[in-house]
mmCIF file of C-alpha atoms in Angstrom:
data_model
loop_
_atom_site.group_PDB
_atom_site.id
_atom_site.type_symbol
_atom_site.label_atom_id
_atom_site.label_comp_id
_atom_site.label_asym_id
_atom_site.label_seq_id
_atom_site.Cartn_x
_atom_site.Cartn_y
_atom_site.Cartn_z
ATOM 1 C CA MET A 1 -11.061 -23.380 4.436
ATOM 2 C CA LYS A 2 -14.736 -23.791 4.738
ATOM 3 C CA ASN A 3 -16.285 -23.563 8.007
ATOM 4 C CA ASP A 4 -17.604 -26.541 9.407
ATOM 5 C CA GLY A 5 -19.328 -25.275 12.527
ATOM 6 C CA ASN A 6 -16.984 -27.122 14.809
ATOM 7 C CA PRO A 7 -16.770 -25.329 18.064
ATOM 8 C CA SER A 8 -13.290 -26.470 18.634
ATOM 9 C CA ASN A 9 -12.171 -23.822 16.283
ATOM 10 C CA GLY A 10 -11.656 -21.396 19.150
ATOM 11 C CA HIS A 11 -14.215 -18.839 17.706
ATOM 12 C CA GLY A 12 -17.309 -19.299 19.745
ATOM 13 C CA THR A 13 -19.607 -22.314 21.033
ATOM 14 C CA GLU A 14 -22.510 -23.367 19.243
ATOM 15 C CA ARG A 15 -25.336 -22.738 21.591
ATOM 16 C CA GLN A 16 -27.341 -25.726 20.680
ATOM 17 C CA ASP A 17 -27.253 -28.452 17.622
ATOM 18 C CA SER A 18 -30.297 -26.551 15.740
ATOM 19 C CA ASP A 19 -28.041 -23.479 15.786
ATOM 20 C CA ALA A 20 -25.486 -25.087 13.670
ATOM 21 C CA HIS A 21 -26.001 -22.936 10.594
ATOM 22 C CA LYS A 22 -25.986 -19.740 12.723
ATOM 23 C CA PHE A 23 -22.609 -20.830 14.172
ATOM 24 C CA ASP A 24 -21.372 -21.233 10.588
ATOM 25 C CA ASP A 25 -22.116 -17.608 9.622
ATOM 26 C CA LYS A 26 -20.762 -16.204 12.906
ATOM 27 C CA SER A 27 -17.671 -17.965 13.263
ATOM 28 C CA ALA A 28 -16.831 -17.456 9.642
ATOM 29 C CA ALA A 29 -17.279 -13.703 10.096
ATOM 30 C CA ARG A 30 -15.403 -13.606 13.339
ATOM 31 C CA PRO A 31 -12.787 -11.029 13.253
ATOM 32 C CA ALA A 32 -9.192 -12.461 14.009
ATOM 33 C CA ASN A 33 -8.443 -10.060 16.697
ATOM 34 C CA SER A 34 -11.703 -9.334 18.446
ATOM 35 C CA ASP A 35 -12.284 -9.559 21.959
ATOM 36 C CA ALA A 36 -15.094 -12.280 20.972
ATOM 37 C CA ALA A 37 -12.645 -14.358 19.082
ATOM 38 C CA ARG A 38 -10.554 -14.788 22.357
ATOM 39 C CA HIS A 39 -13.452 -16.215 24.312
ATOM 40 C CA SER A 40 -13.880 -19.875 24.013
ATOM 41 C CA ASP A 41 -17.511 -20.171 25.398
ATOM 42 C CA GLY A 42 -18.892 -17.412 23.025
ATOM 43 C CA SER A 43 -20.886 -16.140 25.977
ATOM 44 C CA ALA A 44 -18.846 -13.504 27.205
ATOM 45 C CA THR A 45 -18.116 -11.872 24.037
ATOM 46 C CA GLN A 46 -18.044 -8.338 24.985
ATOM 47 C CA SER A 47 -17.180 -7.490 28.664
ATOM 48 C CA ASP A 48 -17.279 -3.875 27.992
ATOM 49 C CA ASP A 49 -20.843 -3.797 26.444
ATOM 50 C CA ALA A 50 -22.664 -2.309 29.319
ATOM 51 C CA LEU A 51 -25.687 -1.900 27.264
ATOM 52 C CA ASP A 52 -25.342 -5.400 25.968
ATOM 53 C CA PRO A 53 -28.798 -6.700 26.011
ATOM 54 C CA PHE A 54 -28.488 -10.386 24.517
ATOM 55 C CA ASP A 55 -29.262 -13.374 26.713
ATOM 56 C CA PRO A 56 -28.758 -16.752 25.104
ATOM 57 C CA PHE A 57 -31.810 -18.183 26.974
ATOM 58 C CA ASP A 58 -34.045 -15.238 26.219
ATOM 59 C CA PRO A 59 -36.991 -16.528 23.927
ATOM 60 C CA PHE A 60 -36.917 -13.232 22.314
ATOM 61 C CA GLU A 61 -33.450 -13.865 21.024
ATOM 62 C CA ALA A 62 -34.373 -17.334 19.877
ATOM 63 C CA ARG A 63 -37.152 -16.179 17.996
ATOM 64 C CA LEU A 64 -34.931 -13.565 16.398
ATOM 65 C CA SER A 65 -32.387 -16.139 15.576
ATOM 66 C CA GLU A 66 -34.896 -18.448 14.080
ATOM 67 C CA GLY A 67 -36.080 -15.636 11.784
ATOM 68 C CA PHE A 68 -32.743 -15.268 10.563
ATOM 69 C CA LYS A 69 -32.544 -19.075 9.841
ATOM 70 C CA ARG A 70 -35.715 -19.014 7.998
ATOM 71 C CA LEU A 71 -34.184 -16.275 5.580
ATOM 72 C CA ASP A 72 -31.213 -18.480 4.751
ATOM 73 C CA THR A 73 -33.699 -21.333 3.756
ATOM 74 C CA LEU A 74 -34.289 -19.167 0.750
ATOM 75 C CA LEU A 75 -30.758 -19.187 -0.637
ATOM 76 C CA PRO A 76 -28.917 -21.909 -2.484
ATOM 77 C CA GLU A 77 -26.964 -24.343 -0.518
ATOM 78 C CA SER A 78 -23.780 -23.971 -2.362
ATOM 79 C CA PRO A 79 -22.083 -21.063 -4.095
ATOM 80 C CA PRO A 80 -21.741 -20.788 -7.965
ATOM 81 C CA GLY A 81 -18.916 -22.806 -9.621
ATOM 82 C CA LEU A 82 -15.307 -21.739 -9.210
ATOM 83 C CA TYR A 83 -15.309 -20.801 -13.060
ATOM 84 C CA GLN A 84 -17.773 -18.047 -12.508
ATOM 85 C CA PHE A 85 -15.476 -16.446 -9.771
ATOM 86 C CA HIS A 86 -12.557 -16.900 -11.945
ATOM 87 C CA ASN A 87 -14.354 -15.152 -14.870
ATOM 88 C CA LEU A 88 -15.519 -12.313 -12.562
ATOM 89 C CA VAL A 89 -11.910 -11.950 -11.415
ATOM 90 C CA GLN A 90 -10.553 -11.887 -14.764
ATOM 91 C CA GLN A 91 -13.328 -9.453 -16.084
ATOM 92 C CA THR A 92 -12.892 -7.021 -13.250
ATOM 93 C CA LYS A 93 -8.909 -6.925 -13.421
ATOM 94 C CA LEU A 94 -9.388 -6.577 -17.210
ATOM 95 C CA GLN A 95 -11.703 -3.428 -16.722
ATOM 96 C CA GLU A 96 -9.449 -2.116 -14.132
ATOM 97 C CA LYS A 97 -6.545 -2.137 -16.634
ATOM 98 C CA ARG A 98 -8.725 -0.544 -19.293
ATOM 99 C CA ARG A 99 -9.677 2.188 -17.086
ATOM 100 C CA SER A 100 -6.206 2.911 -15.811
ATOM 101 C CA VAL A 101 -5.110 3.064 -19.608
ATOM 102 C CA ARG A 102 -8.030 5.408 -20.347
ATOM 103 C CA ASP A 103 -7.217 7.654 -17.351
ATOM 104 C CA LEU A 104 -3.487 7.823 -18.219
ATOM 105 C CA VAL A 105 -4.229 8.679 -21.864
ATOM 106 C CA LEU A 106 -6.866 11.396 -20.537
ATOM 107 C CA PHE A 107 -4.239 12.955 -18.164
ATOM 108 C CA LEU A 108 -1.657 12.952 -20.701
ATOM 109 C CA ALA A 109 -3.837 14.499 -23.574
ATOM 110 C CA THR A 110 -4.948 17.170 -21.035
ATOM 111 C CA ALA A 111 -1.380 17.958 -19.723
ATOM 112 C CA ILE A 112 -0.192 18.244 -23.302
ATOM 113 C CA LEU A 113 -3.020 20.500 -24.147
ATOM 114 C CA ILE A 114 -2.405 22.718 -21.227
ATOM 115 C CA LEU A 115 1.400 22.863 -21.962
ATOM 116 C CA ALA A 116 0.804 23.473 -25.595
ATOM 117 C CA GLY A 117 -1.539 26.406 -24.578
ATOM 118 C CA TRP A 118 1.051 27.761 -22.237
ATOM 119 C CA ILE A 119 3.814 27.609 -24.754
ATOM 120 C CA ILE A 120 1.805 29.063 -27.437
ATOM 121 C CA SER A 121 0.395 31.909 -25.428
ATOM 122 C CA SER A 122 3.777 32.742 -24.126
ATOM 123 C CA ALA A 123 5.463 32.770 -27.592
ATOM 124 C CA LEU A 124 2.554 34.977 -29.168
ATOM 125 C CA ASP A 125 1.751 37.370 -26.354
ATOM 126 C CA PRO A 126 3.911 37.173 -23.362
ATOM 127 C CA GLU A 127 2.097 39.866 -21.326
ATOM 128 C CA VAL A 128 -1.333 38.153 -21.749
ATOM 129 C CA PHE A 129 0.591 34.776 -20.650
ATOM 130 C CA ILE A 130 1.960 36.442 -17.333
ATOM 131 C CA GLN A 131 -1.396 37.755 -16.334
ATOM 132 C CA LEU A 132 -3.171 34.472 -17.348
ATOM 133 C CA LEU A 133 -0.402 32.800 -14.973
ATOM 134 C CA LEU A 134 -1.177 35.193 -12.102
ATOM 135 C CA ILE A 135 -4.972 34.594 -12.202
ATOM 136 C CA PHE A 136 -4.368 30.730 -12.263
ATOM 137 C CA SER A 137 -1.915 31.001 -9.379
ATOM 138 C CA ALA A 138 -4.321 33.049 -7.453
ATOM 139 C CA LEU A 139 -7.288 30.652 -8.210
ATOM 140 C CA SER A 140 -4.957 27.806 -7.135
ATOM 141 C CA LEU A 141 -4.219 29.454 -3.876
ATOM 142 C CA ALA A 142 -7.848 30.172 -3.266
ATOM 143 C CA GLY A 143 -8.913 26.412 -4.162
ATOM 144 C CA GLY A 144 -6.269 25.155 -1.831
ATOM 145 C CA ALA A 145 -7.473 27.327 1.074
ATOM 146 C CA ILE A 146 -11.160 26.283 0.561
ATOM 147 C CA ALA A 147 -10.210 22.716 0.565
ATOM 148 C CA VAL A 148 -8.215 22.876 3.774
ATOM 149 C CA VAL A 149 -11.087 24.860 5.452
ATOM 150 C CA GLN A 150 -13.678 22.179 4.169
ATOM 151 C CA GLY A 151 -11.283 19.365 5.542
ATOM 152 C CA MET A 152 -11.303 20.963 8.976
ATOM 153 C CA ARG A 153 -15.052 21.485 9.144
ATOM 154 C CA LYS A 154 -15.487 17.888 8.016
ATOM 155 C CA ASN A 155 -13.116 16.681 10.819
ATOM 156 C CA ARG A 156 -14.883 18.878 13.392
ATOM 157 C CA GLY A 157 -18.238 17.497 12.366
ATOM 158 C CA GLU A 158 -16.896 13.912 12.538
ATOM 159 C CA ILE A 159 -15.386 14.394 16.122
ATOM 160 C CA SER A 160 -18.643 16.222 17.218
ATOM 161 C CA GLN A 161 -20.983 13.288 16.066
ATOM 162 C CA MET B 1 -3.595 -24.622 1.452
ATOM 163 C CA SER B 2 -4.524 -22.566 4.505
ATOM 164 C CA GLU B 3 -6.742 -19.327 4.144
ATOM 165 C CA SER B 4 -3.523 -17.424 4.927
ATOM 166 C CA GLN B 5 -1.621 -18.966 1.857
ATOM 167 C CA TRP B 6 -4.493 -18.353 -0.411
ATOM 168 C CA ILE B 7 -4.827 -14.732 0.790
ATOM 169 C CA THR B 8 -0.992 -14.182 -0.031
ATOM 170 C CA ALA B 9 -1.346 -15.837 -3.283
ATOM 171 C CA ALA B 10 -4.252 -13.687 -4.144
ATOM 172 C CA LYS B 11 -2.492 -10.509 -3.066
ATOM 173 C CA ARG B 12 0.625 -11.693 -5.525
ATOM 174 C CA GLY B 13 -2.046 -11.602 -8.350
ATOM 175 C CA ASP B 14 -3.158 -15.137 -8.550
ATOM 176 C CA ASP B 15 -6.657 -15.294 -10.190
ATOM 177 C CA ASP B 16 -7.289 -18.765 -8.959
ATOM 178 C CA ALA B 17 -6.497 -18.176 -5.401
ATOM 179 C CA LEU B 18 -8.748 -14.900 -5.356
ATOM 180 C CA ALA B 19 -11.447 -16.903 -6.986
ATOM 181 C CA HIS B 20 -11.237 -19.572 -4.488
ATOM 182 C CA LEU B 21 -11.374 -17.075 -1.500
ATOM 183 C CA LEU B 22 -14.455 -15.191 -3.066
ATOM 184 C CA GLN B 23 -16.160 -18.570 -3.690
ATOM 185 C CA GLU B 24 -15.518 -19.585 -0.061
ATOM 186 C CA ASN B 25 -17.041 -16.509 1.274
ATOM 187 C CA TYR B 26 -19.832 -15.981 -1.231
ATOM 188 C CA LEU B 27 -22.719 -17.577 0.748
ATOM 189 C CA LEU B 28 -21.687 -15.749 3.837
ATOM 190 C CA VAL B 29 -21.919 -12.447 2.210
ATOM 191 C CA LEU B 30 -25.158 -13.087 0.494
ATOM 192 C CA LYS B 31 -26.798 -14.434 3.763
ATOM 193 C CA TYR B 32 -25.482 -11.387 5.502
ATOM 194 C CA LEU B 33 -26.942 -8.831 2.730
ATOM 195 C CA LEU B 34 -30.144 -10.915 2.596
ATOM 196 C CA LYS B 35 -30.851 -10.377 6.325
ATOM 197 C CA VAL B 36 -29.554 -6.865 5.807
ATOM 198 C CA THR B 37 -31.638 -5.786 2.942
ATOM 199 C CA LEU B 38 -34.620 -8.436 3.276
ATOM 200 C CA ASN B 39 -34.671 -8.218 -0.487
ATOM 201 C CA ARG B 40 -33.076 -11.095 -2.462
ATOM 202 C CA ALA B 41 -32.425 -9.183 -5.647
ATOM 203 C CA ASN B 42 -30.864 -6.242 -3.842
ATOM 204 C CA ALA B 43 -28.890 -8.717 -1.876
ATOM 205 C CA GLU B 44 -27.552 -10.672 -4.983
ATOM 206 C CA ASP B 45 -26.639 -7.380 -6.581
ATOM 207 C CA LEU B 46 -24.783 -5.996 -3.541
ATOM 208 C CA THR B 47 -23.002 -9.554 -3.170
ATOM 209 C CA GLN B 48 -21.742 -9.119 -6.945
ATOM 210 C CA ASP B 49 -20.551 -5.443 -5.903
ATOM 211 C CA THR B 50 -18.802 -6.835 -2.951
ATOM 212 C CA MET B 51 -16.869 -9.497 -4.854
ATOM 213 C CA ILE B 52 -15.862 -6.687 -7.493
ATOM 214 C CA ARG B 53 -14.694 -4.308 -4.975
ATOM 215 C CA ALA B 54 -12.877 -7.029 -3.157
ATOM 216 C CA ILE B 55 -11.189 -7.899 -6.457
ATOM 217 C CA GLN B 56 -10.206 -4.310 -7.020
ATOM 218 C CA LYS B 57 -8.856 -3.730 -3.504
ATOM 219 C CA ILE B 58 -7.498 -7.035 -2.601
ATOM 220 C CA HIS B 59 -3.934 -5.387 -2.327
ATOM 221 C CA LEU B 60 -5.145 -3.170 0.522
ATOM 222 C CA TYR B 61 -6.500 -6.031 2.475
ATOM 223 C CA ASP B 62 -4.575 -6.465 5.817
ATOM 224 C CA GLU B 63 -4.621 -10.031 7.374
ATOM 225 C CA LYS B 64 -3.455 -8.800 10.601
ATOM 226 C CA GLN B 65 -6.284 -6.316 11.023
ATOM 227 C CA SER B 66 -9.157 -8.606 10.426
ATOM 228 C CA LYS B 67 -10.132 -11.997 8.986
ATOM 229 C CA PHE B 68 -10.910 -12.129 5.126
ATOM 230 C CA SER B 69 -14.477 -12.728 5.922
ATOM 231 C CA THR B 70 -14.922 -9.652 8.125
ATOM 232 C CA TRP B 71 -13.123 -7.640 5.369
ATOM 233 C CA LEU B 72 -15.786 -8.758 2.879
ATOM 234 C CA ILE B 73 -18.392 -8.135 5.589
ATOM 235 C CA THR B 74 -17.257 -4.549 6.045
ATOM 236 C CA ILE B 75 -17.295 -3.939 2.320
ATOM 237 C CA ALA B 76 -20.739 -5.294 1.978
ATOM 238 C CA THR B 77 -21.854 -3.143 4.789
ATOM 239 C CA ARG B 78 -20.458 0.211 3.485
ATOM 240 C CA LEU B 79 -21.784 -0.749 -0.024
ATOM 241 C CA TYR B 80 -25.383 -1.272 1.574
ATOM 242 C CA LEU B 81 -25.343 1.801 3.638
ATOM 243 C CA ASP B 82 -24.086 3.840 0.553
ATOM 244 C CA ALA B 83 -26.452 2.496 -1.720
ATOM 245 C CA ARG B 84 -29.408 3.097 0.623
ATOM 246 C CA ARG B 85 -28.333 6.607 1.236
ATOM 247 C CA LYS B 86 -28.340 7.179 -2.486
ATOM 248 C CA ARG B 87 -31.781 5.693 -2.910
ATOM 249 C CA GLN B 88 -33.246 7.365 0.069
ATOM 250 C CA ARG B 89 -33.452 10.395 -2.162
ATOM 251 C CA GLU B 90 -36.053 8.438 -4.263
ATOM 252 C CA SER B 91 -39.677 8.662 -2.752
ATOM 253 C CA THR B 92 -40.357 5.231 -3.586
ATOM 254 C CA PHE B 93 -37.778 3.553 -1.774
ATOM 255 C CA LEU B 94 -39.729 2.899 1.577
ATOM 256 C CA ALA B 95 -42.491 1.403 -0.099
ATOM 257 C CA GLU B 96 -40.268 -0.605 -2.221
ATOM 258 C CA GLU B 97 -38.515 -1.980 0.541
ATOM 259 C CA ALA B 98 -41.784 -2.831 2.499
ATOM 260 C CA GLY B 99 -42.803 -4.563 -0.672
ATOM 261 C CA ALA B 100 -39.643 -6.706 -0.652
ATOM 262 C CA ALA B 101 -39.952 -7.689 3.017
ATOM 263 C CA ARG B 102 -43.492 -8.930 2.080
ATOM 264 C CA ASN B 103 -42.295 -10.759 -0.896
ATOM 265 C CA LEU B 104 -39.668 -12.534 1.206
ATOM 266 C CA ARG B 105 -42.369 -13.436 3.705
ATOM 267 C CA TRP B 106 -44.410 -15.025 0.918
ATOM 268 C CA GLN B 107 -41.145 -16.982 -0.412
ATOM 269 C CA VAL B 108 -40.657 -18.104 3.142
ATOM 270 C CA GLU B 109 -44.406 -19.362 3.555
ATOM 271 C CA GLN B 110 -44.433 -21.045 0.228
ATOM 272 C CA ALA B 111 -41.525 -22.974 1.484
ATOM 273 C CA ALA B 112 -44.027 -24.500 3.885
ATOM 274 C CA ASP B 113 -42.262 -22.488 6.694
ATOM 275 C CA SER B 114 -43.894 -20.036 9.230
ATOM 276 C CA TRP B 115 -42.774 -16.321 9.092
ATOM 277 C CA PRO B 116 -41.984 -15.046 12.409
ATOM 278 C CA GLU B 117 -43.697 -11.842 13.342
ATOM 279 C CA LEU B 118 -40.757 -10.354 14.656
ATOM 280 C CA MET B 119 -39.146 -10.418 11.198
ATOM 281 C CA ASP B 120 -41.899 -7.841 10.096
ATOM 282 C CA ALA B 121 -40.858 -5.624 13.105
ATOM 283 C CA LEU B 122 -37.325 -5.767 11.954
ATOM 284 C CA ALA B 123 -38.279 -4.843 8.453
ATOM 285 C CA ASP B 124 -39.741 -1.745 9.872
ATOM 286 C CA LEU B 125 -36.486 -0.608 11.646
ATOM 287 C CA GLN B 126 -34.401 1.885 10.043
ATOM 288 C CA SER B 127 -31.794 0.253 7.841
ATOM 289 C CA ASP B 128 -28.863 1.329 9.845
ATOM 290 C CA VAL B 129 -30.506 0.117 13.044
ATOM 291 C CA ARG B 130 -31.235 -3.254 11.519
ATOM 292 C CA THR B 131 -27.547 -3.659 10.183
ATOM 293 C CA ALA B 132 -26.179 -2.907 13.580
ATOM 294 C CA ILE B 133 -28.532 -5.542 15.264
ATOM 295 C CA ILE B 134 -27.768 -8.101 12.578
ATOM 296 C CA LEU B 135 -23.881 -7.467 13.049
ATOM 297 C CA LYS B 136 -24.066 -7.678 16.762
ATOM 298 C CA HIS B 137 -26.748 -10.117 17.307
ATOM 299 C CA TYR B 138 -26.020 -12.647 14.602
ATOM 300 C CA TYR B 139 -22.505 -12.252 13.785
ATOM 301 C CA GLY B 140 -21.250 -11.461 17.363
ATOM 302 C CA TYR B 141 -19.104 -8.420 16.527
ATOM 303 C CA ALA B 142 -18.038 -6.085 19.213
ATOM 304 C CA TYR B 143 -19.320 -2.344 19.245
ATOM 305 C CA ASP B 144 -16.162 -1.036 18.257
ATOM 306 C CA GLU B 145 -15.676 -3.311 15.172
ATOM 307 C CA ILE B 146 -19.444 -2.299 14.203
ATOM 308 C CA ALA B 147 -18.480 1.177 14.375
ATOM 309 C CA GLU B 148 -15.657 0.729 12.310
ATOM 310 C CA MET B 149 -17.644 -1.016 9.670
ATOM 311 C CA MET B 150 -20.487 1.585 9.529
ATOM 312 C CA LYS B 151 -18.072 4.619 9.949
ATOM 313 C CA ILE B 152 -20.021 5.871 12.994
ATOM 314 C CA PRO B 153 -18.762 6.299 16.624
ATOM 315 C CA SER B 154 -19.027 3.397 18.883
ATOM 316 C CA GLY B 155 -21.518 5.131 21.205
ATOM 317 C CA THR B 156 -23.906 5.574 18.590
ATOM 318 C CA VAL B 157 -23.793 1.884 17.400
ATOM 319 C CA LYS B 158 -24.726 1.113 21.305
ATOM 320 C CA SER B 159 -27.717 3.206 21.461
ATOM 321 C CA ARG B 160 -29.046 2.214 17.969
ATOM 322 C CA ILE B 161 -28.624 -1.299 19.028
ATOM 323 C CA HIS B 162 -30.366 -0.699 22.378
ATOM 324 C CA HIS B 163 -33.128 1.458 20.928
ATOM 325 C CA GLY B 164 -33.708 -1.109 18.060
ATOM 326 C CA LEU B 165 -33.831 -3.955 20.432
ATOM 327 C CA GLN B 166 -36.413 -2.287 22.785
ATOM 328 C CA ILE B 167 -38.500 -1.672 19.680
ATOM 329 C CA LEU B 168 -38.356 -5.454 18.753
ATOM 330 C CA ARG B 169 -38.808 -6.797 22.279
ATOM 331 C CA LYS B 170 -41.963 -4.504 22.444
ATOM 332 C CA GLU B 171 -43.065 -5.974 18.986
ATOM 333 C CA SER B 172 -42.556 -9.593 20.307
ATOM 334 C CA LEU B 173 -44.313 -8.844 23.596
ATOM 335 C CA GLN B 174 -47.475 -7.468 21.706
ATOM 336 C CA SER B 175 -47.655 -10.370 19.184
ATOM 337 C CA GLU B 176 -47.450 -12.739 22.190
ATOM 338 C CA GLU B 177 -50.208 -11.216 23.935
#
């Protein structure tokens, strides 16, 4: 499971021994279906990258990598114990369950309230009930139209970006 | 057990398997977020948030699309960019970020290590430019993958990285002189 920085894993090649840590991070995060993952030498990672300015022998890149490695020295060498992750998983799942139950109760309560309101108003004053029904239908249609237009604008904005 | 088996078990609801996967990838995410945020406290908070989001969304993870670590890096990237967007409204944000980078520099130097000047220039870059450079340069992702992670067009990623590296190279040359 844990990446050992072995270049034979097919995700890339360590540039030099001192870059072992860098390789660890890189190879662990390599996407399974990426172009880069298909290259075994790790050098020609993106053939389509015309602007790709990276040169493994560039002193600038070496300094940048060195800087990143210095940052890693500030962090612990090993992750917290498994029980802490186990607790986190259980707590998160418990909170999710509680949230779902709360949302369901809230939804049911609101639905019952609205339904009761409709039933009472239709029984007490059918005319007002029909008027309210028409108003709500018009509002719903208007709301739907606004949502559709906003969605179209958003899509257009994303495409033109 | 292989990672694939752990993932299958985790998606079936096995807490132990999910905890194991998260533990395996914890340091990877933390190291990534430290490079991106240049702030240890923020990196730790965001790593915790990434783990929680992964627990909540594990059923949506598709093994055929990406590696588990890549999926976590994607979550972490989006959480970071969202958090930054929210906090950008606060006027103190930039000063706070600069302070955090200075603090990191102090910590590195305390550990009897020298702090490359280039990291100061990196800290001065906009966070989305810095994130794209780190994902490309350090983690070796393709432009399309970075674009998907950051939810921006691939061309924008290319130009941001190109522009960011130009600035860094310029700073690097200046510090050499």
